mmCIF file of N, CA and C in Angstrom:
data_model
loop_
_atom_site.group_PDB
_atom_site.id
_atom_site.type_symbol
_atom_site.label_atom_id
_atom_site.label_comp_id
_atom_site.label_asym_id
_atom_site.label_seq_id
_atom_site.Cartn_x
_atom_site.Cartn_y
_atom_site.Cartn_z
ATOM 1 N N MET A 1 2.305 4.065 -16.027
ATOM 2 C CA MET A 1 1.708 4.979 -16.989
ATOM 3 C C MET A 1 1.286 6.191 -16.147
ATOM 4 N N ALA A 2 1.587 7.362 -16.606
ATOM 5 C CA ALA A 2 1.292 8.554 -15.922
ATOM 6 C C ALA A 2 -0.237 8.846 -16.178
ATOM 7 N N LEU A 3 -0.824 9.532 -15.171
ATOM 8 C CA LEU A 3 -2.222 9.964 -15.268
ATOM 9 C C LEU A 3 -2.390 10.999 -16.295
ATOM 10 N N LYS A 4 -3.389 10.966 -17.075
ATOM 11 C CA LYS A 4 -3.667 11.976 -18.024
ATOM 12 C C LYS A 4 -5.058 12.604 -17.669
ATOM 13 N N TYR A 5 -5.267 13.842 -17.743
ATOM 14 C CA TYR A 5 -6.474 14.551 -17.395
ATOM 15 C C TYR A 5 -7.104 15.104 -18.638
ATOM 16 N N LEU A 6 -8.439 15.160 -18.644
ATOM 17 C CA LEU A 6 -9.155 15.815 -19.635
ATOM 18 C C LEU A 6 -9.570 17.267 -19.064
ATOM 19 N N CYS A 7 -9.126 18.250 -19.777
ATOM 20 C CA CYS A 7 -9.420 19.601 -19.429
ATOM 21 C C CYS A 7 -10.643 20.109 -20.208
ATOM 22 N N ILE A 8 -11.810 20.101 -19.639
ATOM 23 C CA ILE A 8 -12.955 20.492 -20.348
ATOM 24 C C ILE A 8 -13.165 21.975 -20.198
ATOM 25 N N HIS A 9 -13.218 22.780 -21.226
ATOM 26 C CA HIS A 9 -13.276 24.230 -21.145
ATOM 27 C C HIS A 9 -14.637 24.658 -20.631
ATOM 28 N N ALA A 10 -14.695 25.871 -20.092
ATOM 29 C CA ALA A 10 -15.864 26.332 -19.459
ATOM 30 C C ALA A 10 -17.114 26.341 -20.335
ATOM 31 N N ASN A 11 -17.007 26.609 -21.645
ATOM 32 C CA ASN A 11 -18.096 26.621 -22.515
ATOM 33 C C ASN A 11 -18.483 25.224 -22.958
ATOM 34 N N ALA A 12 -17.722 24.207 -22.564
ATOM 35 C CA ALA A 12 -17.921 22.766 -22.864
ATOM 36 C C ALA A 12 -18.118 22.477 -24.393
ATOM 37 N N THR A 13 -17.391 23.310 -25.117
ATOM 38 C CA THR A 13 -17.367 22.956 -26.592
ATOM 39 C C THR A 13 -16.032 22.157 -27.071
ATOM 40 N N ALA A 14 -15.100 22.205 -26.198
ATOM 41 C CA ALA A 14 -13.816 21.503 -26.543
ATOM 42 C C ALA A 14 -13.166 21.044 -25.223
ATOM 43 N N PHE A 15 -12.285 20.143 -25.442
ATOM 44 C CA PHE A 15 -11.474 19.626 -24.341
ATOM 45 C C PHE A 15 -10.021 19.386 -24.840
ATOM 46 N N SER A 16 -9.151 19.399 -23.842
ATOM 47 C CA SER A 16 -7.728 19.132 -24.119
ATOM 48 C C SER A 16 -7.213 18.071 -23.169
ATOM 49 N N ILE A 17 -6.227 17.240 -23.616
ATOM 50 C CA ILE A 17 -5.615 16.248 -22.752
ATOM 51 C C ILE A 17 -4.346 16.884 -22.246
ATOM 52 N N VAL A 18 -4.246 16.900 -20.882
ATOM 53 C CA VAL A 18 -3.111 17.567 -20.221
ATOM 54 C C VAL A 18 -2.553 16.498 -19.255
ATOM 55 N N ASP A 19 -1.227 16.837 -18.806
ATOM 56 C CA ASP A 19 -0.596 15.893 -17.844
ATOM 57 C C ASP A 19 -0.830 16.363 -16.404
ATOM 58 N N THR A 20 -1.029 17.582 -16.095
ATOM 59 C CA THR A 20 -1.280 17.979 -14.724
ATOM 60 C C THR A 20 -2.507 18.952 -14.699
ATOM 61 N N VAL A 21 -3.011 19.123 -13.529
ATOM 62 C CA VAL A 21 -4.148 19.963 -13.313
ATOM 63 C C VAL A 21 -3.672 21.441 -13.537
ATOM 64 N N ALA A 22 -2.442 21.734 -13.287
ATOM 65 C CA ALA A 22 -1.934 23.150 -13.353
ATOM 66 C C ALA A 22 -1.970 23.529 -14.825
ATOM 67 N N GLU A 23 -1.704 22.585 -15.711
ATOM 68 C CA GLU A 23 -1.752 22.895 -17.212
ATOM 69 C C GLU A 23 -3.229 23.224 -17.536
ATOM 70 N N CYS A 24 -4.201 22.568 -17.062
ATOM 71 C CA CYS A 24 -5.591 22.817 -17.333
ATOM 72 C C CYS A 24 -5.921 24.225 -16.859
ATOM 73 N N ILE A 25 -5.520 24.585 -15.656
ATOM 74 C CA ILE A 25 -5.856 25.924 -15.141
ATOM 75 C C ILE A 25 -5.174 27.034 -15.967
ATOM 76 N N ALA A 26 -4.009 26.701 -16.433
ATOM 77 C CA ALA A 26 -3.301 27.767 -17.302
ATOM 78 C C ALA A 26 -3.977 27.911 -18.660
ATOM 79 N N ILE A 27 -4.590 26.873 -19.167
ATOM 80 C CA ILE A 27 -5.292 26.937 -20.417
ATOM 81 C C ILE A 27 -6.609 27.772 -20.180
ATOM 82 N N ASP A 28 -7.423 27.416 -19.259
ATOM 83 C CA ASP A 28 -8.694 28.061 -18.936
ATOM 84 C C ASP A 28 -8.898 27.988 -17.422
ATOM 85 N N PRO A 29 -8.875 29.111 -16.703
ATOM 86 C CA PRO A 29 -9.001 29.059 -15.316
ATOM 87 C C PRO A 29 -10.455 28.530 -14.790
ATOM 88 N N GLN A 30 -11.413 28.604 -15.655
ATOM 89 C CA GLN A 30 -12.763 28.105 -15.243
ATOM 90 C C GLN A 30 -13.069 26.745 -15.860
ATOM 91 N N ALA A 31 -11.995 26.013 -16.211
ATOM 92 C CA ALA A 31 -12.229 24.725 -16.901
ATOM 93 C C ALA A 31 -12.352 23.620 -15.841
ATOM 94 N N TYR A 32 -13.031 22.569 -16.210
ATOM 95 C CA TYR A 32 -13.233 21.361 -15.321
ATOM 96 C C TYR A 32 -12.169 20.377 -15.669
ATOM 97 N N THR A 33 -11.681 19.735 -14.705
ATOM 98 C CA THR A 33 -10.601 18.724 -14.898
ATOM 99 C C THR A 33 -11.122 17.352 -14.426
ATOM 100 N N VAL A 34 -11.016 16.379 -15.331
ATOM 101 C CA VAL A 34 -11.425 15.018 -14.973
ATOM 102 C C VAL A 34 -10.334 14.094 -15.467
ATOM 103 N N LEU A 35 -10.371 12.770 -14.974
ATOM 104 C CA LEU A 35 -9.456 11.784 -15.378
ATOM 105 C C LEU A 35 -9.869 11.359 -16.833
ATOM 106 N N SER A 36 -8.935 11.005 -17.625
ATOM 107 C CA SER A 36 -9.225 10.425 -18.885
ATOM 108 C C SER A 36 -9.762 9.019 -18.784
ATOM 109 N N ALA A 37 -10.326 8.475 -19.773
ATOM 110 C CA ALA A 37 -10.873 7.104 -19.721
ATOM 111 C C ALA A 37 -9.759 6.114 -19.595
ATOM 112 N N ALA A 38 -8.646 6.296 -20.222
ATOM 113 C CA ALA A 38 -7.462 5.415 -20.060
ATOM 114 C C ALA A 38 -6.954 5.388 -18.679
ATOM 115 N N SER A 39 -6.852 6.520 -18.015
ATOM 116 C CA SER A 39 -6.380 6.674 -16.696
ATOM 117 C C SER A 39 -7.342 6.006 -15.718
ATOM 118 N N ILE A 40 -8.646 6.139 -15.871
ATOM 119 C CA ILE A 40 -9.582 5.451 -15.057
ATOM 120 C C ILE A 40 -9.520 3.988 -15.202
ATOM 121 N N ALA A 41 -9.235 3.499 -16.327
ATOM 122 C CA ALA A 41 -9.137 2.023 -16.578
ATOM 123 C C ALA A 41 -7.946 1.468 -15.851
ATOM 124 N N ASP A 42 -6.924 2.282 -15.742
ATOM 125 C CA ASP A 42 -5.720 1.783 -14.948
ATOM 126 C C ASP A 42 -5.874 1.693 -13.448
ATOM 127 N N GLN A 43 -6.785 2.454 -12.940
ATOM 128 C CA GLN A 43 -6.953 2.557 -11.518
ATOM 129 C C GLN A 43 -7.750 1.247 -10.950
ATOM 130 N N PRO A 44 -7.256 0.676 -9.782
ATOM 131 C CA PRO A 44 -7.928 -0.433 -9.247
ATOM 132 C C PRO A 44 -9.375 -0.112 -8.898
ATOM 133 N N SER A 45 -10.215 -1.092 -9.066
ATOM 134 C CA SER A 45 -11.709 -0.993 -8.709
ATOM 135 C C SER A 45 -11.862 -1.532 -7.372
ATOM 136 N N MET A 46 -13.092 -1.354 -6.780
ATOM 137 C CA MET A 46 -13.385 -1.852 -5.427
ATOM 138 C C MET A 46 -13.293 -3.345 -5.477
ATOM 139 N N GLN A 47 -13.644 -3.975 -6.564
ATOM 140 C CA GLN A 47 -13.547 -5.418 -6.623
ATOM 141 C C GLN A 47 -12.049 -5.856 -6.471
ATOM 142 N N ASP A 48 -11.142 -5.086 -7.177
ATOM 143 C CA ASP A 48 -9.700 -5.433 -7.088
ATOM 144 C C ASP A 48 -9.155 -5.283 -5.704
ATOM 145 N N ILE A 49 -9.673 -4.221 -4.974
ATOM 146 C CA ILE A 49 -9.219 -3.964 -3.674
ATOM 147 C C ILE A 49 -9.647 -4.961 -2.599
ATOM 148 N N PHE A 50 -10.862 -5.397 -2.764
ATOM 149 C CA PHE A 50 -11.404 -6.303 -1.747
ATOM 150 C C PHE A 50 -11.361 -7.805 -2.225
ATOM 151 N N ALA A 51 -10.556 -8.096 -3.275
ATOM 152 C CA ALA A 51 -10.488 -9.424 -3.784
ATOM 153 C C ALA A 51 -9.775 -10.398 -2.765
ATOM 154 N N ILE A 52 -10.106 -11.625 -2.701
ATOM 155 C CA ILE A 52 -9.413 -12.563 -1.853
ATOM 156 C C ILE A 52 -8.040 -12.820 -2.442
ATOM 157 N N PRO A 53 -6.995 -12.655 -1.675
ATOM 158 C CA PRO A 53 -5.642 -12.869 -2.090
ATOM 159 C C PRO A 53 -5.403 -14.373 -2.539
ATOM 160 N N LEU A 54 -4.363 -14.562 -3.297
ATOM 161 C CA LEU A 54 -3.967 -15.946 -3.722
ATOM 162 C C LEU A 54 -3.414 -16.714 -2.496
ATOM 163 N N ALA A 55 -3.403 -18.040 -2.588
ATOM 164 C CA ALA A 55 -2.983 -18.877 -1.491
ATOM 165 C C ALA A 55 -1.521 -18.567 -1.156
ATOM 166 N N GLU A 56 -0.662 -18.295 -2.125
ATOM 167 C CA GLU A 56 0.762 -17.981 -1.868
ATOM 168 C C GLU A 56 0.893 -16.747 -1.100
ATOM 169 N N ASP A 57 0.056 -15.677 -1.439
ATOM 170 C CA ASP A 57 0.073 -14.451 -0.713
ATOM 171 C C ASP A 57 -0.381 -14.626 0.700
ATOM 172 N N MET A 58 -1.334 -15.440 0.971
ATOM 173 C CA MET A 58 -1.792 -15.725 2.244
ATOM 174 C C MET A 58 -0.777 -16.380 3.113
ATOM 175 N N VAL A 59 -0.002 -17.295 2.521
ATOM 176 C CA VAL A 59 1.114 -17.947 3.284
ATOM 177 C C VAL A 59 2.117 -16.995 3.671
ATOM 178 N N GLN A 60 2.500 -16.038 2.794
ATOM 179 C CA GLN A 60 3.507 -15.046 3.102
ATOM 180 C C GLN A 60 3.000 -14.141 4.165
ATOM 181 N N MET A 61 1.693 -13.699 4.085
ATOM 182 C CA MET A 61 1.142 -12.819 5.186
ATOM 183 C C MET A 61 1.099 -13.515 6.504
ATOM 184 N N TRP A 62 0.792 -14.817 6.489
ATOM 185 C CA TRP A 62 0.722 -15.603 7.825
ATOM 186 C C TRP A 62 2.109 -15.695 8.359
ATOM 187 N N SER A 63 3.138 -16.064 7.519
ATOM 188 C CA SER A 63 4.447 -16.229 8.091
ATOM 189 C C SER A 63 4.983 -14.922 8.547
ATOM 190 N N LEU A 64 4.714 -13.854 7.881
ATOM 191 C CA LEU A 64 5.182 -12.477 8.402
ATOM 192 C C LEU A 64 4.502 -12.125 9.619
ATOM 193 N N GLY A 65 3.133 -12.320 9.705
ATOM 194 C CA GLY A 65 2.354 -11.783 10.765
ATOM 195 C C GLY A 65 2.531 -12.611 12.110
ATOM 196 N N PHE A 66 2.626 -13.942 11.851
ATOM 197 C CA PHE A 66 2.679 -14.854 13.018
ATOM 198 C C PHE A 66 4.101 -15.432 13.260
ATOM 199 N N GLY A 67 4.635 -15.947 12.133
ATOM 200 C CA GLY A 67 5.885 -16.637 12.193
ATOM 201 C C GLY A 67 7.084 -15.800 12.670
ATOM 202 N N LEU A 68 7.211 -14.661 12.063
ATOM 203 C CA LEU A 68 8.389 -13.839 12.421
ATOM 204 C C LEU A 68 8.316 -13.350 13.821
ATOM 205 N N PRO A 69 7.184 -12.801 14.384
ATOM 206 C CA PRO A 69 7.220 -12.447 15.783
ATOM 207 C C PRO A 69 7.415 -13.675 16.716
ATOM 208 N N MET A 70 6.869 -14.780 16.365
ATOM 209 C CA MET A 70 7.046 -16.081 17.201
ATOM 210 C C MET A 70 8.509 -16.469 17.202
ATOM 211 N N ILE A 71 9.176 -16.416 16.102
ATOM 212 C CA ILE A 71 10.602 -16.790 16.025
ATOM 213 C C ILE A 71 11.396 -15.842 16.819
ATOM 214 N N CYS A 72 11.058 -14.506 16.732
ATOM 215 C CA CYS A 72 11.847 -13.480 17.503
ATOM 216 C C CYS A 72 11.635 -13.720 19.020
ATOM 217 N N TYR A 73 10.362 -14.017 19.389
ATOM 218 C CA TYR A 73 10.086 -14.206 20.831
ATOM 219 C C TYR A 73 10.864 -15.450 21.364
ATOM 220 N N LEU A 74 10.689 -16.550 20.632
ATOM 221 C CA LEU A 74 11.407 -17.744 21.089
ATOM 222 C C LEU A 74 12.901 -17.643 21.076
ATOM 223 N N SER A 75 13.465 -16.936 20.176
ATOM 224 C CA SER A 75 14.929 -16.710 20.159
ATOM 225 C C SER A 75 15.281 -15.924 21.291
ATOM 226 N N ALA A 76 14.574 -14.843 21.618
ATOM 227 C CA ALA A 76 14.842 -14.052 22.832
ATOM 228 C C ALA A 76 14.685 -14.848 24.132
ATOM 229 N N TRP A 77 13.631 -15.654 24.162
ATOM 230 C CA TRP A 77 13.388 -16.455 25.366
ATOM 231 C C TRP A 77 14.560 -17.391 25.598
ATOM 232 N N GLY A 78 15.021 -18.056 24.580
ATOM 233 C CA GLY A 78 16.130 -18.980 24.640
ATOM 234 C C GLY A 78 17.343 -18.288 25.078
ATOM 235 N N PHE A 79 17.619 -17.142 24.494
ATOM 236 C CA PHE A 79 18.809 -16.321 24.879
ATOM 237 C C PHE A 79 18.770 -15.976 26.328
ATOM 238 N N GLY A 80 17.583 -15.583 26.776
ATOM 239 C CA GLY A 80 17.372 -15.218 28.245
ATOM 240 C C GLY A 80 17.636 -16.455 29.148
ATOM 241 N N VAL A 81 17.124 -17.581 28.762
ATOM 242 C CA VAL A 81 17.439 -18.825 29.522
ATOM 243 C C VAL A 81 18.914 -19.162 29.578
ATOM 244 N N LEU A 82 19.623 -18.946 28.530
ATOM 245 C CA LEU A 82 21.078 -19.180 28.531
ATOM 246 C C LEU A 82 21.753 -18.211 29.457
ATOM 247 N N LEU A 83 21.422 -16.981 29.420
ATOM 248 C CA LEU A 83 21.981 -15.886 30.310
ATOM 249 C C LEU A 83 21.685 -16.199 31.673
ATOM 250 N N ASN A 84 20.555 -16.563 32.015
ATOM 251 C CA ASN A 84 20.204 -16.916 33.436
ATOM 252 C C ASN A 84 20.933 -18.132 33.922
ATOM 253 N N MET A 85 21.139 -19.093 33.051
ATOM 254 C CA MET A 85 21.848 -20.231 33.409
ATOM 255 C C MET A 85 23.395 -19.923 33.694
ATOM 256 N N LEU A 86 23.887 -19.014 32.961
ATOM 257 C CA LEU A 86 25.352 -18.660 33.080
ATOM 258 C C LEU A 86 25.613 -17.611 34.127
ATOM 259 N N SER A 87 24.572 -16.946 34.673
ATOM 260 C CA SER A 87 24.780 -15.969 35.651
ATOM 261 C C SER A 87 25.152 -16.559 36.972
ATOM 262 N N ASP A 88 25.878 -15.674 37.823
ATOM 263 C CA ASP A 88 26.374 -16.130 39.102
ATOM 264 C C ASP A 88 25.155 -16.227 40.106
ATOM 265 N N THR A 89 24.317 -15.215 40.095
ATOM 266 C CA THR A 89 23.197 -15.129 41.089
ATOM 267 C C THR A 89 21.973 -15.809 40.456
ATOM 268 N N LYS A 90 21.262 -16.478 41.367
ATOM 269 C CA LYS A 90 19.990 -17.169 40.889
ATOM 270 C C LYS A 90 18.827 -16.130 41.140
ATOM 271 N N PRO A 91 17.872 -16.191 40.246
ATOM 272 C CA PRO A 91 16.792 -15.134 40.329
ATOM 273 C C PRO A 91 15.741 -15.488 41.405
ATOM 274 N N TYR A 92 15.884 -16.656 42.062
ATOM 275 C CA TYR A 92 14.839 -17.044 43.081
ATOM 276 C C TYR A 92 15.241 -16.766 44.504
#
């Protein structure tokens, strides 16, 4: 849903609902622009932003943040061991 703005005219006797701030300025250059109540209700609150995630989301975050780098590291380590084993010169 697109944001809707309330364009409150300078004399504060009327308002218009517009889609962009530019429309409000075109109507009245001294008008005030605020979000409409419906647009404010659609925006996340601080409680939504800092809410504890669901257990399934935590599992995904853990596997991406720890599991993926660990798998990449261990795969690279194993590949390095194989290359060292097959090389002609010994590293010691």
